[in-house]
Short mmCIF file of C-alpha atoms in Angstrom, two decimals:
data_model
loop_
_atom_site.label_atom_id
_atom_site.label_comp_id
_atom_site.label_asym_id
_atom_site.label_seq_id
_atom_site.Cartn_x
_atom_site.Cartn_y
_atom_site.Cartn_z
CA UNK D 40 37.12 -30.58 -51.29
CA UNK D 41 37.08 -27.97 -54.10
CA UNK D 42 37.81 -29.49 -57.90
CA UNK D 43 40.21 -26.73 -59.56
CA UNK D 44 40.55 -26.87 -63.67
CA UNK D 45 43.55 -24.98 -65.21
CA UNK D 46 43.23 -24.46 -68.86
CA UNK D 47 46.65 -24.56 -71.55
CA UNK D 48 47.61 -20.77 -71.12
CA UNK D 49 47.15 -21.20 -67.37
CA UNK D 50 50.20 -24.02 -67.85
CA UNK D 51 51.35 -22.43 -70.59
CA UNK D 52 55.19 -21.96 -69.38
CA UNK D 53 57.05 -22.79 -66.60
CA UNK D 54 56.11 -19.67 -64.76
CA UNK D 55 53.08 -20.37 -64.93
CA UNK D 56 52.95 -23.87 -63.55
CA UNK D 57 54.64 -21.88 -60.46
CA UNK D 58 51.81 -19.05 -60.19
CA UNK D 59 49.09 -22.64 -60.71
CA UNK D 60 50.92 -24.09 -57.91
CA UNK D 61 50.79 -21.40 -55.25
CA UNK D 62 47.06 -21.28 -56.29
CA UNK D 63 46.12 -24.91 -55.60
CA UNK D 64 48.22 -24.49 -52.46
CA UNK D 65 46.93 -21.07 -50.85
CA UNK D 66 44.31 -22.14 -48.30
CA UNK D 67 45.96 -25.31 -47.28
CA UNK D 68 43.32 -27.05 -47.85
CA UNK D 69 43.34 -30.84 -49.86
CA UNK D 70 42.04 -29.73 -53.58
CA UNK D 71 41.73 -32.08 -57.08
CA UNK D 72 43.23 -30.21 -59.68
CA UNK D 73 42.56 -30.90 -63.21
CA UNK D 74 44.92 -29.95 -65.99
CA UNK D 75 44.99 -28.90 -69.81
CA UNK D 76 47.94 -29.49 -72.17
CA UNK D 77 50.61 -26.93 -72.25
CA UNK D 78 49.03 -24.42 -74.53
CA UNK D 79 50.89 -24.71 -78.27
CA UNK D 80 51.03 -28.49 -77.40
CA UNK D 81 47.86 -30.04 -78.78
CA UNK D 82 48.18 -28.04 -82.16
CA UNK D 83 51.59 -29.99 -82.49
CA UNK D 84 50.21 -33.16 -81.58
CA UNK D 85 47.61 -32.89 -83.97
CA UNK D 86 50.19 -31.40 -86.67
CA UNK D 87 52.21 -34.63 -85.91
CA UNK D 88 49.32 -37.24 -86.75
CA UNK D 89 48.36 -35.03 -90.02
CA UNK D 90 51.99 -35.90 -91.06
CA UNK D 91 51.48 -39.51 -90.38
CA UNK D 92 48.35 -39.51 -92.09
CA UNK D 93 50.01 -38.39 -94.80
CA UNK D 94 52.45 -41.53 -94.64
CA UNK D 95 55.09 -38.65 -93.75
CA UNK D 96 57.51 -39.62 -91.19
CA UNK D 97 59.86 -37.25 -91.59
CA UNK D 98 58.04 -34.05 -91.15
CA UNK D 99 56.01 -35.60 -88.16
CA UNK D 100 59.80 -36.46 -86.26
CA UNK D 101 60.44 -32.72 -87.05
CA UNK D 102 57.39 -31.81 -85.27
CA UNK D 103 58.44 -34.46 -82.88
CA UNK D 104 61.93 -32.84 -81.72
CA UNK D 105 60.71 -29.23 -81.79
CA UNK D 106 58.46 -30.34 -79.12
CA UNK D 107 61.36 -31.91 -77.19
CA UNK D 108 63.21 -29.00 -77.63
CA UNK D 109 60.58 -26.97 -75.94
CA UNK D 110 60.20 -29.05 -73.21
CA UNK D 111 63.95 -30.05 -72.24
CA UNK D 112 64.11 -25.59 -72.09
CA UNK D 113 61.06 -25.82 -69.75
CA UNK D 114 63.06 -28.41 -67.78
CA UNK D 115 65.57 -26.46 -66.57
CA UNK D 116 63.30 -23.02 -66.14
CA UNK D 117 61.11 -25.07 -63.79
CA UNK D 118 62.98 -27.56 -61.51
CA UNK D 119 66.24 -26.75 -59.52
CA UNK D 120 67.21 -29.98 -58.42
CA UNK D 121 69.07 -32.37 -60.15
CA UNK D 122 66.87 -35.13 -59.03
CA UNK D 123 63.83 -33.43 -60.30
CA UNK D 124 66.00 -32.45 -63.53
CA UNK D 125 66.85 -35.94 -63.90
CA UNK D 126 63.36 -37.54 -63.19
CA UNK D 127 61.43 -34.80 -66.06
CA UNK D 128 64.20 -35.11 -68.74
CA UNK D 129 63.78 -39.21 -68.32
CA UNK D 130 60.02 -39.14 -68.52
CA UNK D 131 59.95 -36.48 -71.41
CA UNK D 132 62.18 -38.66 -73.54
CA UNK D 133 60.05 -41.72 -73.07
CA UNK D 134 57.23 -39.56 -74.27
CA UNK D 135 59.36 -38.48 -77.59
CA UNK D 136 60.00 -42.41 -78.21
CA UNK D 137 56.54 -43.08 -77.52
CA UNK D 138 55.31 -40.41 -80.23
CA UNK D 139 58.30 -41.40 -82.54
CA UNK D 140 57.29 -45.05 -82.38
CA UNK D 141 53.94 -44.25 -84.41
CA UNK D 142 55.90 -43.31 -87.52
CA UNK D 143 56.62 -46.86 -87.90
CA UNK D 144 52.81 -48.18 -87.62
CA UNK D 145 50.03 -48.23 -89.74
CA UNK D 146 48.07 -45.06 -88.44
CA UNK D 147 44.39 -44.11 -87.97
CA UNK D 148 42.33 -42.61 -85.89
CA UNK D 149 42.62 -44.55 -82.83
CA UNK D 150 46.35 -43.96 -82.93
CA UNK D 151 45.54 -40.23 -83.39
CA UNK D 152 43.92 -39.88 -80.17
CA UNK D 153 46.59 -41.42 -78.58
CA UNK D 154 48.91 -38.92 -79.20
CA UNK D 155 46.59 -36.26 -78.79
CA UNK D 156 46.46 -37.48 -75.68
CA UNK D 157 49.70 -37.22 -74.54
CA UNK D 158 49.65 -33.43 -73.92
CA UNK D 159 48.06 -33.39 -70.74
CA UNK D 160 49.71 -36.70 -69.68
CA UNK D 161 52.98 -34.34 -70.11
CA UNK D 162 51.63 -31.25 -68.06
CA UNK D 163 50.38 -33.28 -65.21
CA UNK D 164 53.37 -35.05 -65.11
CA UNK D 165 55.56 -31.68 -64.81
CA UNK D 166 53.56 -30.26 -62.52
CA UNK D 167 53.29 -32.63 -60.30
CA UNK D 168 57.01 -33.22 -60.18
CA UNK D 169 57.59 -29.79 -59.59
CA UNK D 170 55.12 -29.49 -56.31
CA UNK D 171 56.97 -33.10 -55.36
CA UNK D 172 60.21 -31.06 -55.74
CA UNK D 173 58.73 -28.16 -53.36
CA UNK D 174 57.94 -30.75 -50.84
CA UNK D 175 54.22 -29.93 -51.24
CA UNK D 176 52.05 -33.75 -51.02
CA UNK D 177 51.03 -34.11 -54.78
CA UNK D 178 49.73 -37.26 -56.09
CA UNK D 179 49.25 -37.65 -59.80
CA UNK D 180 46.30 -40.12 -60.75
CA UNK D 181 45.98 -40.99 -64.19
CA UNK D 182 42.17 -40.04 -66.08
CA UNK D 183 42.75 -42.89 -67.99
CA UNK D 184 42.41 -45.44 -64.83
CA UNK D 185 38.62 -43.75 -64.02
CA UNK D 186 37.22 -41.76 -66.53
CA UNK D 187 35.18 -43.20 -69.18
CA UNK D 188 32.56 -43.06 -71.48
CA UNK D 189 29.79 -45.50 -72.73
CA UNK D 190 28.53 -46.99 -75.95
CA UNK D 191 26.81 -43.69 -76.89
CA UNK D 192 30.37 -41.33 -76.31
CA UNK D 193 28.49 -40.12 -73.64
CA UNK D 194 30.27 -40.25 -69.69
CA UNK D 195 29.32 -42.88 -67.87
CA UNK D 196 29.01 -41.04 -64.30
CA UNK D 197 28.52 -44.52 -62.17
CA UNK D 198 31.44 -46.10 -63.37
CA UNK D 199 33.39 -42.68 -63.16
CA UNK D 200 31.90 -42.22 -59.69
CA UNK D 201 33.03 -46.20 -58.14
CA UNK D 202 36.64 -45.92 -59.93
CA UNK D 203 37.39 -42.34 -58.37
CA UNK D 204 36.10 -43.49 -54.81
CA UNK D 205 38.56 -46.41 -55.31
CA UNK D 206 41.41 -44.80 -56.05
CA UNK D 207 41.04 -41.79 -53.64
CA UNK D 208 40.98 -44.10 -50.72
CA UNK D 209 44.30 -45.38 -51.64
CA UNK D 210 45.66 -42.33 -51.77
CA UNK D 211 44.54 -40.94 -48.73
CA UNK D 212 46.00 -37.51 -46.72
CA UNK D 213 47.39 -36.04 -49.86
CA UNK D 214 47.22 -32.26 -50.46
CA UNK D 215 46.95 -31.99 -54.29
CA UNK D 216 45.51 -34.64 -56.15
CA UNK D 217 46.19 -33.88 -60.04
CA UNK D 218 44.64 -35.48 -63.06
CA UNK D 219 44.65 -34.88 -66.97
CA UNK D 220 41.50 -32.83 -68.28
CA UNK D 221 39.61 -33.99 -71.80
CA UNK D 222 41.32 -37.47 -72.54
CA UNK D 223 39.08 -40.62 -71.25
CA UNK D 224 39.09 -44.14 -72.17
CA UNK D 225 35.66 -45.25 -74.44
CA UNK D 226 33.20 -48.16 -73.38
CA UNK D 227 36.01 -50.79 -75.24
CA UNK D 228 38.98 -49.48 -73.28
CA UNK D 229 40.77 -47.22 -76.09
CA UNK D 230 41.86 -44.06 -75.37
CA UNK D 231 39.36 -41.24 -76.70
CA UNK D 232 38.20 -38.00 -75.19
CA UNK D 233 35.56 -36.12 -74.55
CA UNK D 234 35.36 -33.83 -77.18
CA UNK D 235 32.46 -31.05 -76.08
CA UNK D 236 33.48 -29.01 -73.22
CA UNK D 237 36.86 -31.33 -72.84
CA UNK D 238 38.75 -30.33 -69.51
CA UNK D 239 35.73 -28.11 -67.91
CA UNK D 240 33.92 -31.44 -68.37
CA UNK D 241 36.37 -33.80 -66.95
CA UNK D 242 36.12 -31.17 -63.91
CA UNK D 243 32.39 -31.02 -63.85
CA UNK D 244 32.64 -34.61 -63.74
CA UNK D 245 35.04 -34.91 -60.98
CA UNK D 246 33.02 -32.75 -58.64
CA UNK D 247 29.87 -34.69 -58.67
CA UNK D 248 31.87 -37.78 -58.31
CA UNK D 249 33.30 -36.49 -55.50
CA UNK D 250 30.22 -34.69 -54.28
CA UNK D 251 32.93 -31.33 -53.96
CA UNK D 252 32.06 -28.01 -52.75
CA UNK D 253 32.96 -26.40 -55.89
CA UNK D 254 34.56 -26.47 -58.79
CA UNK D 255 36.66 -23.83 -60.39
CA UNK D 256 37.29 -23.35 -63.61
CA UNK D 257 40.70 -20.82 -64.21
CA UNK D 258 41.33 -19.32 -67.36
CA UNK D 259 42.88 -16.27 -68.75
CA UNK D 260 39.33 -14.14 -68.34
CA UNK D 261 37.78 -12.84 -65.49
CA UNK D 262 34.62 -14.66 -65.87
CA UNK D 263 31.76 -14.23 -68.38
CA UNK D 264 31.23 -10.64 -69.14
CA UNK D 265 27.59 -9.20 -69.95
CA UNK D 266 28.67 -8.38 -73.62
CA UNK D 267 31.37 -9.61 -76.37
CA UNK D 268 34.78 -7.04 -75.35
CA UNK D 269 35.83 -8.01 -78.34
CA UNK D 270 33.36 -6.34 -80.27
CA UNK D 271 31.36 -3.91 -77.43
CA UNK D 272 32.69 -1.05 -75.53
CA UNK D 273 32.89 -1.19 -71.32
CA UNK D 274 31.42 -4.72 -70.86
CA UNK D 275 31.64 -6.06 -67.77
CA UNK D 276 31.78 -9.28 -65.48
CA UNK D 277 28.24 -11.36 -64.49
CA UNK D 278 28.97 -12.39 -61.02
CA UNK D 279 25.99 -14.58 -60.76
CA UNK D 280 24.57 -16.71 -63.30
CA UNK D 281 21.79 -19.57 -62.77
CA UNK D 282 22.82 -22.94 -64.74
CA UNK D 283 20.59 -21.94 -67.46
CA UNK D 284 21.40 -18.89 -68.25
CA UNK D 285 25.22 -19.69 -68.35
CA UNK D 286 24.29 -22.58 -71.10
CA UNK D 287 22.22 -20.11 -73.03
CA UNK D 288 25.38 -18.10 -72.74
CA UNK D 289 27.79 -20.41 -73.90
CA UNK D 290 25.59 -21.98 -76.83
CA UNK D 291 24.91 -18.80 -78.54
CA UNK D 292 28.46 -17.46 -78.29
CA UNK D 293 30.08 -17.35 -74.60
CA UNK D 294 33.54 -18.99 -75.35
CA UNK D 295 34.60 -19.26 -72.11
CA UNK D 296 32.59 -22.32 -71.52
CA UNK D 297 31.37 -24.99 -73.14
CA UNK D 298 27.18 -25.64 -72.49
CA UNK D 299 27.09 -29.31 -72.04
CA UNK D 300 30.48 -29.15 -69.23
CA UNK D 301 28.59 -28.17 -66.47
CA UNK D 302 25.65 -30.02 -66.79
CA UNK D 303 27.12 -33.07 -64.19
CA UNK D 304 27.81 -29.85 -61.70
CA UNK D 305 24.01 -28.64 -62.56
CA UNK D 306 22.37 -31.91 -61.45
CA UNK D 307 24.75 -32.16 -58.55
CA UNK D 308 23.95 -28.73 -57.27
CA UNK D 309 27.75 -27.89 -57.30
CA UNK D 310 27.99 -24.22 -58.04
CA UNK D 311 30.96 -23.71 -60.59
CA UNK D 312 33.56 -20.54 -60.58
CA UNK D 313 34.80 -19.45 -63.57
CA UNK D 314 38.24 -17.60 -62.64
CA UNK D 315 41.31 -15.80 -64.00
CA UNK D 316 44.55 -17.06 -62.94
CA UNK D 317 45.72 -13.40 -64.13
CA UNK D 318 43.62 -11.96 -61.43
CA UNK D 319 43.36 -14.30 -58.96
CA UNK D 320 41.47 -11.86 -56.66
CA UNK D 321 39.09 -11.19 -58.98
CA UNK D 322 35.69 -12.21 -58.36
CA UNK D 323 34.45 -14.18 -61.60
CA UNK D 324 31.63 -15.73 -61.95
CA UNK D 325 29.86 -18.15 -60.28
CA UNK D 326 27.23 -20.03 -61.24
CA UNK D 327 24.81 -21.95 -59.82
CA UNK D 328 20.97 -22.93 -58.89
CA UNK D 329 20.18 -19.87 -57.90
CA UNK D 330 18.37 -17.03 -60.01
CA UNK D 331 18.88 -13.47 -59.57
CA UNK D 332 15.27 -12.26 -59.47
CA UNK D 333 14.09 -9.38 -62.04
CA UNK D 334 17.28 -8.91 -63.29
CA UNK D 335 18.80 -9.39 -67.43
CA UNK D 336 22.08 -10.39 -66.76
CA UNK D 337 24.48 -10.68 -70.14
CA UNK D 338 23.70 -10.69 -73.82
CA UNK D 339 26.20 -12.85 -76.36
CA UNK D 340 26.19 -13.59 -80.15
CA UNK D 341 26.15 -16.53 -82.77
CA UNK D 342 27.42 -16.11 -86.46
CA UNK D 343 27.14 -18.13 -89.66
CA UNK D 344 23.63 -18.53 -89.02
CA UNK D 345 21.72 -19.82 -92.05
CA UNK D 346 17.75 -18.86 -92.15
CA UNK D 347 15.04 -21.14 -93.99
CA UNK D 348 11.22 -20.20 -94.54
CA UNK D 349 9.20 -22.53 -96.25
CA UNK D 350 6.01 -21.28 -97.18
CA UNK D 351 2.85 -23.67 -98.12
CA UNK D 352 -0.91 -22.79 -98.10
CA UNK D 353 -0.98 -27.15 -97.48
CA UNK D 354 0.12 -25.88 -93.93
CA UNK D 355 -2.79 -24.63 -92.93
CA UNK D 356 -5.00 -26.57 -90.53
CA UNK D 357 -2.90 -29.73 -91.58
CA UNK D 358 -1.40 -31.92 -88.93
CA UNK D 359 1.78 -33.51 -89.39
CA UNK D 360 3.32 -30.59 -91.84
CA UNK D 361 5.81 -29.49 -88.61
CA UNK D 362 6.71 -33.14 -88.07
CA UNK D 363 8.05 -33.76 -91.72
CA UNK D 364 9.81 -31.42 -91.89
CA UNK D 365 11.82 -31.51 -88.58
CA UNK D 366 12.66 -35.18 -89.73
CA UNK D 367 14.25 -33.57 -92.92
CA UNK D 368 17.00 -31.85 -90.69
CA UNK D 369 16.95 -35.09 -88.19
CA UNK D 370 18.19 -37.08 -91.21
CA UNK D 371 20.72 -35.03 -92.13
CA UNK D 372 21.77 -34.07 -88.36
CA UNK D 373 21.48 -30.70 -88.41
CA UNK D 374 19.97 -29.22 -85.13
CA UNK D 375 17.55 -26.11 -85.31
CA UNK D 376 18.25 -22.91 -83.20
CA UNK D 377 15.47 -20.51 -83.71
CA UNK D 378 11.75 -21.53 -85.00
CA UNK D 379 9.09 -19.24 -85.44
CA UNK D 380 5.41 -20.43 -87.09
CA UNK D 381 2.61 -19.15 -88.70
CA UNK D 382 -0.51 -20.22 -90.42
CA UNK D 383 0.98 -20.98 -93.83
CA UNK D 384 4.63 -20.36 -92.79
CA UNK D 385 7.60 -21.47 -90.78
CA UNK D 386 11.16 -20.31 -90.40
CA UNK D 387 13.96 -21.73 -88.70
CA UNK D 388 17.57 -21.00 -88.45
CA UNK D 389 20.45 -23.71 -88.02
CA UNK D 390 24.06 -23.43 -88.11
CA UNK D 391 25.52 -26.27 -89.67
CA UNK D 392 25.69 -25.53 -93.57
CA UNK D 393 27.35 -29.34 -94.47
CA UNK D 394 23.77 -30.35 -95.81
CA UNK D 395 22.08 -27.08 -96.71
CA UNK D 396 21.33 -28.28 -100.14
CA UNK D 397 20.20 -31.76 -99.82
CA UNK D 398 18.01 -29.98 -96.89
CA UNK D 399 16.32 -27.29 -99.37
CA UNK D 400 15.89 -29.94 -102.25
CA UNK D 401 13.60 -32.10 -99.93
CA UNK D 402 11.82 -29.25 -98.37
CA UNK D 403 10.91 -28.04 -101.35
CA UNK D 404 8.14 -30.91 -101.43
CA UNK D 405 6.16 -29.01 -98.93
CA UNK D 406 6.52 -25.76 -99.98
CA UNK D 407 7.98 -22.83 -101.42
CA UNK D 408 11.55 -22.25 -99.66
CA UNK D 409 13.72 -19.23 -99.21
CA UNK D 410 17.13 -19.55 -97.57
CA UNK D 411 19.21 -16.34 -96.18
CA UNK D 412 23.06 -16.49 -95.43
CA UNK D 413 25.01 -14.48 -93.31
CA UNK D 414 22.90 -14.35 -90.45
CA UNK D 415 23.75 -14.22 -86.61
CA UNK D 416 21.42 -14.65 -83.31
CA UNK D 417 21.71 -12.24 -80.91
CA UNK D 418 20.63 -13.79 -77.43
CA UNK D 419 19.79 -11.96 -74.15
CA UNK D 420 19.70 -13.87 -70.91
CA UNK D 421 18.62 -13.13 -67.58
CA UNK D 422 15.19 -13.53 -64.86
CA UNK D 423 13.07 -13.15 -68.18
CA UNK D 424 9.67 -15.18 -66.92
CA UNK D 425 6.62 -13.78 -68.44
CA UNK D 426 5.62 -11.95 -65.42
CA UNK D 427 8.36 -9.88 -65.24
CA UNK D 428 6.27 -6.98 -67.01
CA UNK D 429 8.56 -4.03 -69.48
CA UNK D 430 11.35 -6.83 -69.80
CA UNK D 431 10.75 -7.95 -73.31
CA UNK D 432 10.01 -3.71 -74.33
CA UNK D 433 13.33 -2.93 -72.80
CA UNK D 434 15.09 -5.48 -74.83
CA UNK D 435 12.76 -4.73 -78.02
CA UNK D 436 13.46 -0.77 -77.30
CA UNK D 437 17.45 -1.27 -77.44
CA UNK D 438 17.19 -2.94 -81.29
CA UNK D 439 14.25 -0.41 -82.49
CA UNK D 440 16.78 0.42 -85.34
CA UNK D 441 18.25 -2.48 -86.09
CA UNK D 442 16.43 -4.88 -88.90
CA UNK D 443 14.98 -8.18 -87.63
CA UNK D 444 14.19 -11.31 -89.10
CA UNK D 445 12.70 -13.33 -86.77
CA UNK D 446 12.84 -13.38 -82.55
CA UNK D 447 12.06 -15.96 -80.57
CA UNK D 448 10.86 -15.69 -77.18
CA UNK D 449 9.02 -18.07 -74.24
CA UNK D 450 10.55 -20.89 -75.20
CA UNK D 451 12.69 -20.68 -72.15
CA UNK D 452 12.46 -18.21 -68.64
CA UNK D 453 16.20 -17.23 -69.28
CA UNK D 454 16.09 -16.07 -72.95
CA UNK D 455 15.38 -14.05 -75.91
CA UNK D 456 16.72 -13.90 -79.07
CA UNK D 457 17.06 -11.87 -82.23
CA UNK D 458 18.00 -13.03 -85.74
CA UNK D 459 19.87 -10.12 -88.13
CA UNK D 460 22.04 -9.71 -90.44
CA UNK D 461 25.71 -10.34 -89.27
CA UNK D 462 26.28 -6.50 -90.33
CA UNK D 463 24.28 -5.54 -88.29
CA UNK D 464 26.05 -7.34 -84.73
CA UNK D 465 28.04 -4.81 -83.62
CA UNK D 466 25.43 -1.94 -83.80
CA UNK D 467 22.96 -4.55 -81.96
CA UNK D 468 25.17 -5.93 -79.46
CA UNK D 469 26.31 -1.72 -78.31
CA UNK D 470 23.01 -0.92 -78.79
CA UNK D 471 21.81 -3.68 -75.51
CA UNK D 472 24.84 -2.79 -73.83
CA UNK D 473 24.28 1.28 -73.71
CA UNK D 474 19.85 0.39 -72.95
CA UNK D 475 20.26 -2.88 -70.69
CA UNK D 476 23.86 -2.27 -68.50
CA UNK D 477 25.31 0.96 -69.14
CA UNK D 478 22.68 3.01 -68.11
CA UNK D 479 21.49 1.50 -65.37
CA UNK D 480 22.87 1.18 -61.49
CA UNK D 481 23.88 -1.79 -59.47
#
């Protein structure tokens, strides 16, 4: 069985929800679809519980009817049967009461995430109705009854794993099986989510639980591309990327997927297909456990990067020095990206600037600090093992005129990376793309 994720603009109108439909349904095949919130929808749900935080009922019930508005319009775009009609408009306007009945409550944020919630429990719900309507075998099972997470926020893949095997044997000989992507129940039975990664994760999830061929994630881009288009010039799609180098991807920069979502998929071995439901013929990307040998495959960017040096002639030969001051930015829970060391020096780069100051005022005891702003890391991944002799000189040839502040490199087979100034991105990131991809073949 292949798990198939469809992200908000994939669902985004009614339209849509047709084109996801004949997807799901094109090789006949039984498939486990997993689906995002209407795209618009969240933002209002979250606009809605800012009003009620606010102790403002009236503006949240505004919110509240535009929303049923909407969806009522999407009603009759998407069904053509009374009975369907009928079925939607009665579910939809338990959902408005339902969201109306929190501007009588005290609220917080437990009841926040229960209306945040209720986007995808509204797209599932109107999609499955609609294949129902086309006679197609849909099932709608609700994330709420299997997916969980533990004590730590973290999933809790056993219980995930027994719950879904449950539940799938009652439901037997179905074609589609539908859920809601990102919302979850925590280890005391409230309704959370799973807030990094969200509905790729839920997917990831679902196909290791189910042990699925693959798992497809469809969005509005054809798959990771070996540069930023936004920012570079003929860029093109990665069809191949090992696990690792599709996290080091997505952590320095790759929007199109989060790097903790397909971590459950990595362990697995599941390979995961990132896919445009623009272009459904288009290849994407897949990733997997394989690695394309002697080859660098895509190069992405991370801004608001703040650099610290600290500087201390105590450093030398002393043990212990590194160890303090890691546990500074432990404290404070602010993870490091980039470290490089010397003999009386070490720099590091983070990108959380919440604690900057307390960080500097404590570091200061070991040494002389200096802090830039308005950095970025430029990261190139691919088959980069040390053996691969010239790799590192290509790379190091393509930014010979760009200013660098510190690179980092061996502290992983799949990666290098650059810190400059944020000025200086675009002329790097062209720069890789014209020396690494552009003027080569194949």
């Amino acid at each position: 069985m292949k798990v198939m994720k469809f992200g908000g603009t994939s669902v985004g109108t009614p339209a849509r929800m047709k084109e996801v439909t004949k997807l799901v349904t094109k090789s006949g095949q039984p498939v486990f679809v997993v689906l995002s919130a209407m795209s618009g929808t969240t933002n209002s749900l979250v606009e809605i519980s800012n009003y009620l935080y606010k102790k403002n009922p009236e503006g949240a019930n505004e919110v509240i009817n535009a929303l049923e508005r909407k969806y009522m319009k999407h009603v009759e775009e998407l069904y053509t049967t009374d009975d369907a009609k009928a079925k939607t408009r009665e579910f939809l306007a338990s959902e408005m009461n339902y969201l109306r009945s929190f501007t009588k409550e005290l609220f917080t944020s437990f009841e926040e995430k229960s209306i945040v919630a209720q986007g995808e429990l509204i797209s599932t719900n109107m999609v499955v109705n609609y294949m129902q309507e086309q006679g197609i075998k849909a099932v709608l099972l609700n994330a709420l009854d299997f997916m969980r997470t533990d004590k730590n926020a973290e999933p809790d893949p056993v219980y995930i794993k027994e719950k879904l095997a449950a539940i799938m044997e009652k439901n037997e000989g179905q074609q589609v099986y539908i859920t809601q992507g990102f919302i979850c129940r925590n280890a005391y039975g409230e309704i959370d989510n799973l807030q990094r990664g969200g509905s790729d994760y839920t997917a990831s999830l679902i196909g290791a639980a189910l042990n699925a061929e693959e798992i497809q994630i469809w969005t509005d881009i054809d798959g990771m591309h070996n540069n930023d288009p936004r920012v570079v010039d003929k860029t093109q799609p990665v069809h191949q990327l090992h696990f690792e180098e599709a996290a080091e991807l997505a952590y320095f920069g790759a929007k199109i997927l989060h790097p903790t979502c397909v971590q459950p998929a990595k362990y697995a071995g599941i390979p995961v297909r990132l896919l445009n439901t623009m272009e459904p013929d288009a290849e994407g990307t897949t990733i997997s456990n394989q690695t394309e040998y002697g080859k660098i495959k895509a190069v992405a960017a991370k801004d608001n990067i703040i650099a610290i040096k600290i500087k201390s002639s105590r450093m030398l030969l002393a043990t212990g020095f590194l160890r303090k001051v890691f546990e500074i930015f432990e404290s404070y829970q602010t993870p490091i990206d980039m470290v490089c060391t010397s003999e009386v020096g070490v720099s590091m780069s983070i990108d959380n600037s919440s604690h900057l100051g307390e960080i500097v005022d404590e570091l200061k005891k070991y040494g002389t600090v200096t802090v830039d702003t308005g950095m970025c890391i430029i990261c190139v991944v691919g088959d980069l093992d040390w053996s691969n002799i010239g790799f590192e000189t290509m790379v190091m040839d393509a930014m010979k005129n760009i200013p660098v502040r510190m690179i980092s490199y061996g502290g992983s087979n799949y990666n290098i990376s650059f810190l400059i100034r944020e000025e200086d991105k675009k002329r790097a990131l062209q720069s890789l793309s014209d020396t690494l991809f552009n003027n080569q073949k194949g």
